[in-house]
Every structure is written in structure tokens, then in C-alpha cells.
């Protein structure tokens, strides 16, 4: 975890869980595994607060704990996962994705679970149904069964998963099973659980309730009934969490589809979409290729609305297979079936496009041209760069040096003789993809951190004026509702002078802008990160 | 190339692409500016329904997180004087922080705090709630025992009266035992003895070491 990432994690924790959790979290991030005692001692916070904040972190799935790492009987040690903290940047995108796939119900389910870290199914269903009912017009209400179906669909497509069950302390105290006490209990990955995507049977029925303050005893009694129902719904201890990996895979698939659409055409992108969708649940998350599919299978699962005839599909498939740059779809003739796999490393291509675009924005298109040239030719001398890029020598030199000083381009020395004399040395410019991607990713983290800090600063600076304007609008509302003479309102309005209101407006505009930049950068961030990780995986495979 | 490292470079500059007549860029002494000038104009922000909805979601989510029990507020710094109104304010905050994790999924050591705050922070109100229940049971028992005693007659009462002093005596003995126990564990006397002896020894040692 780099310094920039740590800073950003701290800011995010502070924004979502308050200062105390931020302090504990950053301390854990900086120091790795720590036990409670050390944590309390080093953060100099009250014991209760530290315990609470560790609880919050564990509940949100950001903190894991393991016992007995330093021999049996050692205290429980806590470890924070920085990556999970950084996922908080992307929460709106997850929620939005759920909305686009499964409608408002899906959106609320994912939102609730993200807010609480992990929830039982019955709890989620009742909360979501209540919220939906609250938003519906009077007289209508949401049925639990509808929410249950949305929930089960999210689970079927692996967007939700069970959180890892707890084996360590609980089983040993109950006795019986502890014939050989577990020496080291590491946190368990949720995927190792065979029931990871299995829905429990819950007996929950009814409808969402409206929360109203003016209702009498009847409402309260039903609420009580619901509470007792919840406690007997049959899925206690089975908690669900959001499967971030699955969401990232979905984002990657979307990127591939849009890349195909812009490179070839809409129809072929639909075909690729179908192929990806068919294998999305069956392919493991970190596989290089999707599962093999036969052309027949693809044809059968194409939605009928596309109206693609079988021969045309074959033509499209051969087109996709033949295209060398765009898509690595490999075909093999296996006995009779024609198997297709989509190379998901395509993602790296998308990532490449991304950072070329970034370069374009920052250094101009000609620098980007030099960069692309270096990417294609691997190693080039300065003279060659000038020639190939068709840029005047002086400008090319400037750009190259600038890229070099920003660490986007590397310089490699290859001496002809062992004395390393400069006159007898080749100076080759290269682009090293993975470090460059990492560098850009760090830049992104830094930018997001700066944005958050700037936003905090702006809110602090303009706190007084914005509060004042809020009070004034409140008074205005109360005046209009009570029907008091508008004279008093105008008197109040005199307080807020013209420049003040302008200031408030500008400030709020700033804040909104900062937020949206945040979202944009996150988009970029995600692509770079997945690019980096897929590349790293590829390296490991080699 | 005689003056090695004195203002001149150790190699011909032409090899890295700087011509004979060109000047090298001046060396930089100042730190780079905090906000360097932008050479290219930044791209406009994303607009559209998706971006706006996402923005609204983000703001809403942040707002919602503040109201959830996971948002932990630091303890307020202690004021100069303890006020009567303080305890009522504390009760309000403890209501907000109500959140019961499933303790099967958390290490046990984190749990201790669950019992403590209820004892420390909210002493007045819970007791009042619990009070009447306990009283009722006790009253019922007392009444029952009284009824029995009335039925059995006055002789039992005398016995009971005899028993009471006995119990008191037993209590007194227990207290005495505790005091004895404390005396036994008090090692103040022996400590002082040892200290003197030890000090003398060390002084001797010091002298030896010096000479």
C-alpha cells in the first residue's frame, strides 16, 4: 500500500465512519497485523472507542482477524484490507449497476447491504420493502416476495454472496468438535464455502410497511409482529455481502463490449455480449479465457430480438476470429463443435487506450503519438523517434524529455564496450507498460485524495454562509406555511446580501463539480486497476 | 575534456541529441510550483443522466452513512465543570449509537464494551425500569413468607429472630477473615529490610569498581 493509497483510505474512512475509525484504520494500514492492546496503546484512544471502530471495520468486511498466528493462545490480531477500503470510492457505481440490471429493488438491496456491510436476507428484504413502500403512492405497498425474487436473482448472478462463516472461537467453546484445536485460524475466503451462492429457506411473507408518526396502536402492534417474524425467519447467522469481484468483472465485460462496438459494429458487440453473458457465472474470476462455447450454443442463447440468422452469425464469428487487433477470440475445432473463447486480456487493450487518452489530454496529441510509437516498436533511439513520429527534431526532443521526466518513458543504456563510455553507448527509449499503469493509478489516487481534501476545505470555509442561507430558506418556508405577512420574510432576506447568495451558489457548484470529477476519475481508476491486475496475472502465468 | 567534473560534462553532449550551438536548460533551484500552469485545457466533465444520477447517489450515500450507527463520533472533550444536564445529553448519544453486532462473527474480546457502557453511562434510567419488576417479585415472596409465618405461629418468629443474630455474627467473622488475609499479604515490613541490605551491598560494589 503506497502513501497515496493510505492517505486516500484515511480520507474515505473519515468521510464514511468518522474520525475515530479513520485513526484506527490508518494505524492498522500503516502497521499491518496488530492486536487490540497494541492498537489501543499506539492510537492513544479510549478502549471502548477502539473496540467500536474495530467492530465497524469488521462488520464492513474491511478488517479481518485471525488468532494464534504467533503460536497457540496468542491474542487475536487484526488486519485491514486497503483495497476494500478503496472500494468505497466506487459504491455509487455498484449501486447504479444494480439499478440498471435489476431495477429499483436491486438498487435498494445493494445500497442497504453496502451501507451495513453485511445483512441477513430476511432483514434486507423487510428493510427494502419498507423503503419501497414508503416511496410509493398512498394505498400501494411492496410485496416481500417481489424483493425476495430480486434478491435471489442478484445471488444467482453472483453479485451477492454469503460472507465467510466463522469457525474459530465459536466451535471450540461449544465443545465436541475441538478434538484437535486449530493452530492458526486465518480469515476464510467466501468462495471456499460451497454454499456461497445458496439461498437459505426463509419464511417471510407480508408487505412493506409505511412508517408514519401519526398512526396509533394498530401500527405499533403490526410492527411488533413483524419483529417477531424476523427473529424466526430461519436465516439467522447467514449474512450476505456484496461480491465486489463480480461487479468488477461486469465492468470489464462492459468495457470489452463497448470496445467491440466502436471497433466493429453494434451486431458483433451484441454477439460478444451474449458470449460473455453465457460464461459469466461459470468462468472463474481470474481466468484468462472465458469458457469454451460452441457456435450452436451461442446461436441458441442469442436474444430473439436481434434477428441474426445462423449463417450471418457464422460470418460474424469468423470476422471476430480473424480480427487480429481488436479481439482475441480463439477458435478450435474440437471433433464437431466449434469452440469459442474470448480472451479477457482484451481488457489490457482497453486500459492502453485509456492511458493514451490520458496522455493526449495532458501532453497533447503529438506526445501521445510518440508514446504509441514506442509502444509498438518497443525500443527506439532518439533519432528514430524523430523520424518515425514525423515531428520536428527539436519538438520531439522536448516531448521525449518531458515524458522521461514524468517517468512515462524509460531510457535504457546499451553500451557497445564494457567501459560505458557515452559515445559508445546506445540510448534506447522504451515504454514499460505495467509500471506506467501503476504510476498513472497512483496519480489517480493522489488526485482523488486532493479532491476530497479540497472539498472538505471548501465546506469548512463556507460553512457560515451556507448555514445562514439554509436558515433563511427555512424561515421562508415556515412563513409561507403559517401564512404570516411576507414583510418579516423580506426583512430576513435583507440579511443575505447579493454577494453572499452568489458565494453560496458558487460554493455549492464547486462541491458538485468536485464530486463529479471524483466519479469520473474513479472510472479511469477502475480501468487502470483492472488493467494492472490482469497484466500482473499474465506475467505470473508466463 | 581535461577538467573532469568542473562545469564541463564528461561526455560530448551531442550524443544525447543536443547540438553544438544549443544551450543546456538552466539548472533548477526552486521547488516546482504547487499549481503548475496547465498546458492543455482539461476535458469537460461528464454530463448526462448517468453521471448526474451517480452524483446524487454518492451524495445520498454519504448523507446516509452519517446517520447510521457505524459513524462513530469521538467522545466530547470534558468540560470544566460537571453539569446536571450532562447525563441527559449522554443518554441521547447512546441511543443513536445503538447497534448490536452478531457476536458469533466477532472476536470475543471486542464484546466487553457492550456490558460496560450500560453500567457506566446509563445508570439512572435502566434501574428505574428494572426496579418495579424486581420489587414485585420480592414483595410477593415476602407476602407469602409472612403469610406462612402467621399461620405457623409465634414460636417460629422467635426462632427466626435467633437466626438473624447468628447470621450477623457469621458476617462479622467473614469480615475479620478478610482483614487477616490482607495482613498476611502485606509485605511492607520485609520490603524495607531488604532495601537497606541491598543498598549497602551496592555501595560497596560501587567503591570496588571505582578503585
XYZ file of C-alpha atoms in Angstrom:
753
model
C 0.000 0.000 0.000
C 1.561 3.249 -1.102
C 1.470 6.536 0.768
C -1.099 7.954 -1.612
C -3.386 4.993 -1.147
C -3.046 5.221 2.611
C -3.946 8.875 2.558
C -6.968 8.234 0.399
C -8.081 5.336 2.614
C -7.886 7.612 5.622
C -9.966 10.276 3.941
C -12.574 7.770 2.828
C -12.834 6.208 6.258
C -13.204 9.624 7.796
C -15.928 10.558 5.379
C -17.958 7.426 5.942
C -17.306 6.378 9.527
C -15.921 9.404 11.309
C -12.571 10.435 12.685
C -12.129 7.669 15.219
C -12.437 4.882 12.697
C -10.120 6.802 10.417
C -7.449 6.927 13.100
C -7.736 3.237 13.894
C -7.919 2.294 10.218
C -4.892 4.251 9.108
C -2.907 2.937 12.029
C -3.774 -0.617 11.035
C -2.908 0.168 7.426
C 0.498 1.541 8.343
C 1.398 -1.195 10.782
C -0.053 -4.399 9.405
C -1.178 -7.013 11.896
C -1.861 -5.673 15.358
C -3.671 -6.938 18.408
C -6.209 -4.909 20.308
C -3.894 -3.998 23.125
C -1.233 -2.622 20.828
C -3.850 -0.780 18.857
C -5.256 0.930 21.917
C -1.815 1.773 23.186
C -0.489 3.177 19.937
C -3.523 5.152 18.858
C -3.975 6.576 22.371
C -7.727 6.364 22.032
C -10.160 5.160 24.680
C -10.539 1.380 24.727
C -14.259 1.439 24.068
C -13.917 3.627 21.013
C -11.185 1.433 19.552
C -13.314 -1.651 20.107
C -16.269 0.004 18.484
C -14.330 1.113 15.465
C -12.730 -2.301 15.006
C -16.239 -3.735 15.164
C -17.351 -1.323 12.461
C -14.426 -2.263 10.251
C -15.047 -5.976 10.721
C -18.746 -5.523 10.046
C -17.974 -3.699 6.806
C -15.690 -6.528 5.751
C -12.678 -4.246 5.606
C -10.949 -5.745 8.591
C -10.125 -9.394 9.130
C -8.902 -11.055 12.259
C -7.014 -14.215 12.961
C -5.907 -15.948 16.123
C -2.802 -17.795 17.046
C -0.526 -16.517 14.336
C 2.260 -16.359 16.869
C 1.676 -19.700 18.446
C -1.345 -21.055 20.302
C -3.014 -18.756 22.776
C -1.709 -15.618 21.138
C -4.080 -12.670 21.119
C -6.379 -12.022 18.191
C -4.707 -9.942 15.531
C -6.468 -7.528 13.246
C -5.600 -6.713 9.719
C -7.180 -4.168 7.429
C -7.595 -4.659 3.694
C -6.829 -1.376 1.976
C -8.282 -2.486 -1.308
C -11.673 -2.968 0.278
C -11.488 0.494 1.762
C -10.753 1.930 -1.649
C -13.841 0.187 -2.996
C -15.822 2.810 -1.130
C -14.929 5.209 -3.928
C -16.933 3.065 -6.276
C -20.031 2.456 -4.192
C -22.266 4.739 -6.296
C -21.234 2.851 -9.398
C -22.090 -0.505 -7.856
C -25.475 0.798 -6.835
C -26.076 2.266 -10.252
C -25.112 -1.001 -11.932
C -27.548 -2.891 -9.743
C -30.232 -0.411 -10.699
C -29.577 -0.771 -14.414
C -29.642 -4.566 -14.147
C -32.394 -5.231 -11.625
C -34.349 -2.026 -11.271
C -35.122 -0.053 -8.147
C -35.402 -3.121 -5.958
C -31.932 -4.288 -6.881
C -30.606 -0.821 -6.319
C -32.017 -0.604 -2.826
C -30.850 -4.095 -1.908
C -27.272 -3.334 -2.914
C -27.415 0.065 -1.269
C -28.629 -1.341 2.022
C -26.026 -4.073 2.078
C -23.256 -1.638 1.182
C -24.322 0.655 3.972
C -24.369 -2.069 6.581
C -21.558 -4.234 5.314
C -23.400 -7.493 5.777
C -27.032 -8.309 6.403
C -29.259 -11.310 6.675
C -31.604 -11.924 3.796
C -34.784 -11.509 5.834
C -33.554 -8.246 7.281
C -32.648 -6.905 3.855
C -35.937 -7.926 2.340
C -38.017 -6.287 5.034
C -35.983 -3.066 5.041
C -36.044 -2.750 1.276
C -39.765 -3.488 1.094
C -40.421 -0.838 3.713
C -38.363 1.709 1.848
C -40.045 0.941 -1.455
C -43.460 1.177 0.127
C -42.517 4.494 1.627
C -41.801 5.887 -1.834
C -44.940 4.502 -3.428
C -48.181 6.466 -3.701
C -50.667 6.118 -0.878
C -52.559 2.845 -0.765
C -49.958 0.724 -2.551
C -47.282 -1.352 -0.991
C -44.424 -3.604 -1.958
C -44.829 -7.316 -1.517
C -41.981 -9.148 0.206
C -41.983 -11.871 -2.403
C -41.001 -9.406 -5.142
C -37.996 -8.265 -3.156
C -37.104 -11.887 -2.482
C -37.062 -12.636 -6.203
C -34.842 -9.631 -6.895
C -32.541 -10.757 -4.108
C -32.353 -14.302 -5.419
C -31.583 -13.050 -8.895
C -28.722 -10.977 -7.543
C -27.426 -14.077 -5.805
C -27.860 -16.263 -8.880
C -25.695 -13.904 -10.901
C -23.174 -13.860 -8.046
C -23.471 -10.151 -7.332
C -24.204 -11.060 -3.750
C -22.525 -13.794 -1.794
C -22.572 -15.226 1.682
C -19.938 -13.823 3.948
C -17.472 -16.379 5.156
C -18.730 -18.366 8.108
C -16.952 -18.091 11.412
C -15.393 -21.320 12.534
C -12.750 -20.458 15.097
C -13.833 -19.442 18.569
C -17.467 -20.407 18.436
C -16.991 -24.093 17.699
C -14.241 -24.633 20.228
C -16.316 -23.273 23.096
C -19.302 -25.407 22.224
C -17.119 -28.466 22.613
C -17.298 -31.717 20.715
C -15.644 -30.673 17.514
C -12.433 -29.456 19.096
C -10.536 -32.734 19.186
C -7.562 -31.045 17.571
C -7.582 -27.346 18.342
C -6.965 -25.225 15.259
C -3.457 -23.852 15.428
C -3.886 -20.943 13.079
C -7.239 -19.609 12.043
C -6.802 -17.426 9.043
C -9.704 -15.454 7.641
C -11.573 -17.605 5.171
C -12.321 -16.584 1.623
C -16.046 -16.610 0.942
C -15.545 -18.578 -2.280
C -14.259 -21.603 -0.401
C -17.686 -22.057 1.104
C -19.664 -24.489 -1.051
C -22.913 -22.791 -0.063
C -21.562 -19.421 -1.105
C -24.358 -18.747 -3.556
C -27.035 -20.920 -1.998
C -30.135 -19.186 -0.759
C -31.431 -20.221 2.631
C -35.071 -21.037 3.075
C -36.773 -18.135 4.741
C -40.337 -17.982 5.809
C -41.037 -14.350 5.325
C -44.267 -13.094 3.962
C -46.170 -9.886 4.093
C -45.842 -6.441 2.737
C -43.720 -3.411 3.280
C -44.989 -1.036 5.877
C -45.191 2.662 5.846
C -43.567 4.359 8.755
C -45.907 7.042 9.943
C -45.746 9.026 13.095
C -49.470 9.777 13.368
C -50.564 6.165 13.387
C -51.993 4.685 16.531
C -51.544 1.470 18.389
C -52.554 -0.719 15.487
C -49.453 0.191 13.563
C -47.244 -0.490 16.532
C -48.696 -3.900 17.120
C -48.093 -4.889 13.499
C -44.551 -3.627 13.799
C -44.083 -5.804 16.834
C -45.473 -8.755 14.972
C -43.064 -8.118 12.138
C -40.221 -8.050 14.598
C -41.095 -11.414 15.993
C -41.446 -12.711 12.461
C -37.962 -11.516 11.657
C -36.462 -13.298 14.580
C -37.965 -16.571 13.388
C -37.377 -16.197 9.678
C -34.918 -19.065 9.652
C -31.761 -17.486 8.306
C -30.041 -16.217 11.423
C -26.310 -16.174 11.152
C -26.338 -16.299 7.358
C -25.019 -12.962 6.254
C -24.777 -11.610 2.758
C -22.249 -9.229 1.344
C -21.620 -7.584 -1.987
C -19.302 -9.519 -4.279
C -17.013 -6.736 -5.478
C -15.074 -9.036 -7.769
C -18.198 -9.888 -9.665
C -19.022 -6.224 -10.130
C -15.545 -5.596 -11.465
C -15.945 -8.450 -13.908
C -19.160 -6.886 -15.045
C -17.425 -3.556 -15.596
C -14.710 -5.316 -17.562
C -17.254 -7.056 -19.754
C -18.957 -3.761 -20.416
C -15.625 -2.256 -21.445
C -14.959 -5.130 -23.842
C -18.400 -4.835 -25.370
C -18.118 -1.118 -25.934
C -14.652 -1.590 -27.421
C -16.000 -4.127 -29.889
C -18.913 -1.875 -30.699
C -16.637 1.006 -31.582
C -14.177 -1.142 -33.475
C -16.565 -3.314 -35.478
C -20.273 -2.693 -35.202
C -23.281 -2.987 -32.952
C -24.258 -6.503 -34.015
C -20.877 -8.018 -33.299
C -20.831 -6.323 -29.929
C -24.170 -7.934 -29.178
C -22.725 -11.311 -30.113
C -19.768 -10.751 -27.811
C -22.158 -9.634 -25.102
C -24.072 -12.867 -25.455
C -20.887 -14.889 -25.280
C -19.729 -13.084 -22.189
C -23.097 -13.375 -20.537
C -23.243 -17.104 -21.165
C -19.981 -17.697 -19.394
C -20.118 -15.003 -16.748
C -21.060 -17.231 -13.845
C -19.212 -20.345 -14.931
C -15.832 -18.741 -15.576
C -13.653 -18.236 -12.511
C -12.856 -14.625 -11.736
C -9.185 -14.653 -12.608
C -9.244 -16.863 -15.681
C -7.534 -15.610 -18.794
C -10.170 -17.010 -21.088
C -13.859 -17.490 -20.861
C -15.270 -20.936 -21.043
C -15.402 -22.514 -24.487
C -18.709 -22.125 -26.249
C -19.912 -23.745 -29.415
C -21.415 -21.693 -32.196
C -24.651 -23.600 -31.725
C -24.851 -22.631 -28.123
C -24.223 -19.005 -28.964
C -26.917 -19.096 -31.571
C -29.416 -20.570 -29.181
C -28.829 -18.048 -26.472
C -28.861 -15.006 -28.709
C -31.921 -12.961 -27.831
C -34.545 -13.346 -30.500
C -34.910 -9.598 -30.832
C -31.583 -9.304 -32.640
C -32.836 -11.296 -35.636
C -29.496 -12.742 -36.584
C -29.726 -15.755 -38.872
C -27.385 -18.680 -38.357
C -25.216 -18.096 -41.472
C -24.843 -14.437 -40.582
C -23.800 -15.372 -37.092
C -21.149 -17.671 -38.548
C -19.899 -14.862 -40.697
C -19.697 -12.542 -37.737
C -17.882 -15.136 -35.703
C -15.264 -15.678 -38.404
C -14.901 -11.921 -38.623
C -14.298 -11.723 -34.892
C -11.843 -14.606 -35.013
C -9.915 -13.071 -37.923
C -9.603 -9.622 -36.438
C -6.082 -9.614 -35.038
C -6.015 -6.308 -33.201
C -9.377 -5.989 -31.665
C -10.472 -9.244 -30.217
C -8.599 -12.343 -29.318
C -11.325 -14.820 -29.874
C -9.787 -18.165 -30.367
C -11.454 -20.924 -32.209
C -10.601 -24.550 -32.078
C -12.095 -27.376 -33.996
C -12.901 -29.979 -31.411
C -14.398 -33.019 -33.060
C -17.581 -31.476 -34.336
C -18.149 -28.483 -32.136
C -16.715 -25.119 -32.844
C -15.462 -23.700 -29.597
C -15.004 -20.042 -28.957
C -13.302 -18.354 -26.129
C -12.962 -14.701 -25.519
C -9.662 -13.553 -24.241
C -10.351 -11.360 -21.320
C -6.938 -9.852 -21.542
C -8.551 -7.667 -24.038
C -9.017 -5.605 -21.002
C -5.361 -4.660 -21.228
C -6.055 -3.193 -24.633
C -8.828 -1.122 -23.211
C -6.517 0.012 -20.457
C -3.946 1.010 -23.010
C -6.447 3.131 -24.849
C -7.259 4.753 -21.572
C -3.817 5.878 -20.785
C -3.192 7.004 -24.297
C -6.227 9.211 -23.928
C -4.867 10.481 -20.656
C -1.564 11.357 -22.279
C -3.382 13.118 -25.055
C -5.173 15.263 -22.563
C -2.140 16.108 -20.571
C 0.677 16.481 -23.059
C -1.087 16.908 -26.354
C -1.703 14.535 -29.186
C 1.813 14.588 -30.520
C 3.301 13.310 -27.301
C 0.691 10.620 -27.351
C 1.819 9.759 -30.851
C 5.400 9.307 -29.673
C 4.178 7.173 -26.821
C 2.157 4.974 -29.134
C 5.105 4.633 -31.451
C 7.298 3.483 -28.612
C 4.646 1.033 -27.529
C 4.540 -0.518 -30.958
C 8.249 -0.548 -31.741
C 9.389 -1.365 -28.196
C 12.869 0.203 -28.396
C 13.811 3.282 -30.343
C 16.708 5.668 -30.432
C 16.034 9.341 -30.276
C 16.799 9.862 -33.926
C 14.412 7.105 -34.898
C 11.673 8.593 -32.770
C 12.037 11.885 -34.551
C 11.880 10.192 -37.941
C 9.030 7.809 -37.300
C 6.802 10.193 -35.423
C 7.232 12.792 -38.151
C 7.740 15.509 -35.586
C 10.431 18.188 -35.952
C 13.563 17.128 -34.135
C 13.561 19.895 -31.587
C 9.955 19.421 -30.540
C 10.313 15.665 -30.448
C 13.252 16.049 -28.121
C 11.307 18.332 -25.829
C 8.388 15.945 -25.671
C 10.566 12.916 -25.120
C 12.395 14.557 -22.266
C 9.172 15.656 -20.740
C 7.778 12.122 -20.892
C 11.050 10.874 -19.471
C 10.958 13.306 -16.595
C 7.392 12.255 -15.810
C 8.586 8.640 -15.776
C 6.186 7.612 -18.501
C 9.047 6.650 -20.789
C 12.187 4.860 -19.717
C 15.707 5.259 -21.014
C 17.846 2.207 -21.415
C 21.592 2.272 -21.907
C 23.227 -0.425 -24.000
C 26.999 0.028 -24.086
C 28.929 -1.272 -27.049
C 32.078 -1.650 -24.990
C 32.374 -2.533 -21.321
C 33.621 0.924 -20.338
C 30.162 2.503 -20.605
C 31.548 5.476 -22.452
C 28.661 7.668 -23.601
C 29.962 7.949 -27.111
C 29.929 4.199 -27.489
C 26.514 3.615 -25.952
C 23.073 3.235 -27.434
C 20.374 5.186 -25.646
C 17.085 3.451 -26.228
C 13.729 4.789 -25.227
C 11.145 2.249 -24.138
C 7.736 2.125 -22.563
C 7.287 -0.242 -19.692
C 3.600 -0.914 -19.556
C 2.988 -2.229 -16.086
C 4.978 0.372 -14.151
C 3.411 3.084 -16.260
C -0.056 1.826 -15.444
C 0.844 1.734 -11.779
C 2.212 5.239 -11.944
C -0.942 6.551 -13.513
C -3.021 4.706 -10.957
C -1.074 6.383 -8.174
C -1.645 9.724 -9.874
C -5.343 8.961 -9.867
C -5.340 8.119 -6.174
C -3.499 11.313 -5.450
C -5.968 13.325 -7.465
C -8.942 11.800 -5.697
C -7.316 12.441 -2.344
C -6.675 16.055 -3.318
C -10.247 16.438 -4.464
C -11.648 15.190 -1.195
C -9.340 17.418 0.784
C -10.278 20.406 -1.336
C -13.930 19.664 -0.829
C -13.504 19.453 2.919
C -11.657 22.759 2.823
C -14.375 24.431 0.750
C -17.120 23.239 3.046
C -15.201 24.436 6.064
C -14.527 27.840 4.569
C -18.088 28.450 3.507
C -19.762 26.816 6.454
C -21.093 30.029 7.936
C -22.631 31.402 4.769
C -24.191 28.140 3.714
C -25.701 27.598 7.153
C -27.089 31.087 7.085
C -28.711 30.564 3.718
C -30.226 27.325 4.971
C -31.749 29.118 7.937
C -33.160 31.799 5.678
C -34.807 29.305 3.369
C -36.221 27.535 6.402
C -37.693 30.771 7.684
C -39.133 31.427 4.253
C -40.820 28.049 4.213
C -42.241 28.482 7.686
C -43.501 31.955 6.764
C -45.325 30.670 3.738
C -46.865 27.744 5.606
C -48.041 29.727 8.616
C -49.367 32.487 6.416
C -47.535 35.216 8.233
C -47.095 38.512 6.497
C -44.362 38.410 3.894
C -42.974 41.574 5.390
C -40.995 39.679 8.016
C -39.616 37.413 5.348
C -38.352 40.317 3.301
C -36.767 41.682 6.422
C -34.941 38.419 6.879
C -33.929 38.318 3.266
C -32.120 41.598 3.658
C -29.601 39.725 5.773
C -28.438 37.748 2.867
C -26.848 40.251 0.587
C -26.388 39.619 -3.066
C -22.704 38.673 -2.963
C -23.424 36.285 -0.105
C -26.022 34.348 -2.060
C -23.736 34.321 -5.032
C -20.990 32.937 -2.851
C -23.219 30.174 -1.571
C -24.260 29.307 -5.066
C -20.704 29.225 -6.353
C -19.634 27.132 -3.417
C -22.317 24.540 -3.930
C -21.467 24.454 -7.608
C -17.835 23.847 -6.716
C -18.751 20.996 -4.442
C -20.912 19.343 -7.034
C -18.161 19.699 -9.597
C -15.603 18.208 -7.272
C -17.869 15.267 -6.614
C -18.462 14.581 -10.260
C -14.767 14.818 -11.073
C -14.355 12.270 -8.354
C -16.722 9.928 -10.135
C -15.008 10.405 -13.500
C -11.602 9.719 -12.085
C -12.875 6.650 -10.411
C -13.964 5.321 -13.758
C -10.463 5.750 -15.066
C -9.059 4.352 -11.893
C -11.031 1.186 -12.210
C -9.865 0.525 -15.745
C -6.256 1.129 -14.804
C -6.504 -1.079 -11.791
C -8.052 -3.970 -13.644
C -5.503 -3.472 -16.368
C -2.698 -3.605 -13.846
C -4.012 -6.674 -12.117
C -4.703 -8.542 -15.331
C -1.241 -7.724 -16.584
C 0.296 -8.887 -13.365
C -1.660 -12.084 -13.668
C -0.431 -12.547 -17.207
C 3.134 -12.077 -16.046
C 2.656 -14.673 -13.374
C 1.226 -17.101 -15.890
C 4.248 -16.673 -18.115
C 37.969 17.158 -21.644
C 40.766 17.847 -19.205
C 38.768 19.454 -16.407
C 36.874 16.441 -15.264
C 33.663 17.338 -13.489
C 34.387 21.082 -13.449
C 31.462 22.658 -15.162
C 32.046 20.603 -18.216
C 30.378 17.322 -18.890
C 32.346 14.136 -19.092
C 30.897 13.233 -22.439
C 30.068 15.025 -25.621
C 26.562 16.401 -25.378
C 25.849 15.637 -28.980
C 25.357 12.000 -28.249
C 22.162 12.643 -26.314
C 20.823 14.857 -29.012
C 21.883 18.347 -28.043
C 23.507 20.204 -30.898
C 26.769 22.143 -30.672
C 25.353 25.626 -30.562
C 22.429 24.884 -28.230
C 22.369 25.906 -24.641
C 21.609 23.421 -21.956
C 18.461 24.217 -19.980
C 19.267 26.236 -16.855
C 19.537 24.207 -13.686
C 16.535 24.412 -11.443
C 16.959 25.772 -7.934
C 13.412 26.449 -6.830
C 10.933 23.734 -5.979
C 8.253 23.142 -8.549
C 5.190 25.341 -8.089
C 2.225 23.915 -6.181
C -0.137 24.646 -9.021
C 1.846 24.318 -12.239
C 0.341 26.076 -15.232
C -1.865 23.897 -17.373
C -0.560 23.489 -20.872
C -3.563 21.707 -22.250
C -7.105 22.589 -21.493
C -8.782 19.987 -19.301
C -11.538 17.943 -20.850
C -15.072 18.935 -19.890
C -16.775 16.944 -17.181
C -19.048 14.075 -17.997
C -22.611 15.107 -18.183
C -25.778 13.202 -18.813
C -28.307 11.256 -16.872
C -25.938 8.545 -15.714
C -23.341 10.921 -14.321
C -25.924 13.028 -12.567
C -27.675 10.063 -11.055
C -24.370 8.695 -9.824
C -23.574 12.043 -8.276
C -26.898 12.119 -6.494
C -26.303 8.564 -5.286
C -22.922 9.496 -3.912
C -24.252 12.455 -2.003
C -27.163 10.485 -0.669
C -24.928 7.620 0.389
C -22.583 9.926 2.240
C -25.502 11.547 3.974
C -26.968 8.186 4.917
C -23.674 6.924 6.346
C -23.643 9.792 8.827
C -26.950 8.757 10.311
C -26.038 5.081 10.628
C -24.638 3.687 13.865
C -21.357 2.952 12.115
C -20.470 6.627 12.136
C -18.555 6.860 15.371
C -18.244 10.241 16.979
C -15.297 10.949 19.220
C -16.005 11.456 22.872
C -16.575 15.105 23.551
C -13.750 16.706 25.496
C -14.569 17.076 29.170
C -15.864 20.457 30.144
C -14.584 22.473 33.036
C -17.495 21.698 35.317
C -19.755 18.706 35.503
C -23.258 19.861 34.807
C -26.605 18.453 35.743
C -27.716 18.396 32.122
C -24.710 16.319 31.029
C -26.163 12.937 31.796
C -29.265 13.598 29.723
C -27.142 14.510 26.730
C -25.149 11.319 27.117
C -28.265 9.242 27.036
C -29.249 10.833 23.744
C -25.963 9.915 22.071
C -26.078 6.364 23.386
C -29.468 5.978 21.769
C -28.000 6.936 18.409
C -25.137 4.502 18.768
C -27.438 1.561 19.214
C -26.139 -1.263 17.101
C -25.955 -4.909 18.044
C -23.456 -6.913 16.049
C -23.888 -10.633 15.767
C -21.285 -11.705 18.286
C -20.893 -15.114 16.735
C -18.989 -13.395 13.953
C -16.732 -11.161 16.029
C -13.838 -11.881 18.342
C -14.974 -12.071 21.917
C -12.534 -9.511 23.207
C -14.401 -6.770 21.393
C -17.545 -7.584 23.247
C -16.587 -6.405 26.694
C -17.597 -2.899 25.929
C -21.184 -3.925 25.391
C -21.785 -4.508 29.078
C -19.675 -1.655 30.342
C -21.355 1.369 28.867
C -24.724 0.246 30.114
C -23.325 0.209 33.653
C -21.267 3.354 33.378
C -23.211 5.637 31.151
C -26.853 4.967 31.701
C -27.141 4.388 35.419
C -30.322 6.242 36.240
C -32.864 5.259 33.639
C -32.436 1.469 33.291
C -32.557 0.975 37.032
C -35.873 2.687 37.233
C -37.208 0.391 34.572
C -35.848 -2.705 36.234
C -36.781 -1.602 39.720
C -40.518 -2.258 39.770
C -40.183 -5.761 38.306
C -37.743 -6.911 40.941
C -39.787 -5.273 43.649
C -42.928 -7.082 42.621
C -41.295 -10.465 42.854
C -39.743 -9.652 46.174
C -42.959 -8.280 47.553
C -44.802 -11.387 46.511
C -42.252 -13.581 48.185
C -42.271 -11.527 51.349
C -46.006 -11.607 51.487
C -46.021 -15.349 51.044
C -43.438 -15.921 53.740
C -45.284 -13.573 56.065
C -48.478 -15.449 55.459
C -46.804 -18.726 56.272
C -45.283 -17.317 59.421
C -48.607 -16.004 60.584
C -50.107 -19.442 60.082
C -47.323 -21.324 61.811
C -47.498 -19.177 64.872
C -45.286 -17.076 67.077
C -42.744 -19.766 68.042
C -41.215 -19.705 64.595
C -40.827 -15.997 64.761
C -38.671 -16.324 67.820
C -36.507 -18.859 66.053
C -36.168 -16.516 63.135
C -35.088 -13.763 65.461
C -32.470 -16.067 66.920
C -31.259 -16.930 63.464
C -30.750 -13.345 62.477
C -28.107 -12.529 65.080
C -26.346 -15.756 64.179
C -26.167 -14.661 60.609
C -24.817 -11.311 61.641
C -22.135 -12.998 63.664
C -21.186 -15.090 60.669
C -20.894 -11.954 58.593
C -18.675 -10.396 61.189
C -16.376 -13.404 61.097
C -16.086 -13.170 57.368
C -15.081 -9.538 57.543
C -12.493 -10.392 60.159
C -11.102 -13.109 57.900
C -10.664 -10.659 55.094
C -8.732 -8.337 57.329
C -6.455 -11.148 58.393
C -5.922 -12.069 54.796
C -4.907 -8.522 54.000
C -2.446 -8.555 56.883
C -0.876 -11.722 55.602
C -0.377 -10.381 52.126
C 1.012 -7.063 53.349
C 4.716 -7.304 52.760
C 5.680 -3.768 53.662
C 7.976 -4.707 56.575
C 10.044 -7.274 54.791
C 10.405 -4.948 51.829
C 12.098 -2.274 53.895
C 14.534 -4.750 55.426
C 15.626 -5.982 52.079
C 16.024 -2.488 50.737
C 18.549 -1.489 53.369
C 20.680 -4.572 52.948
C 20.625 -4.283 49.209
C 21.614 -0.608 49.314
C 24.632 -1.328 51.476
C 25.827 -4.066 49.178
C 25.574 -1.941 46.112
C 27.532 0.885 47.734
C 30.360 -1.492 48.492
C 30.321 -2.735 44.990
C 30.485 0.774 43.655
C 33.559 1.537 45.705
C 35.322 -1.530 44.465
C 34.502 -0.691 40.942
C 35.937 2.828 41.182
C 39.315 1.929 42.608
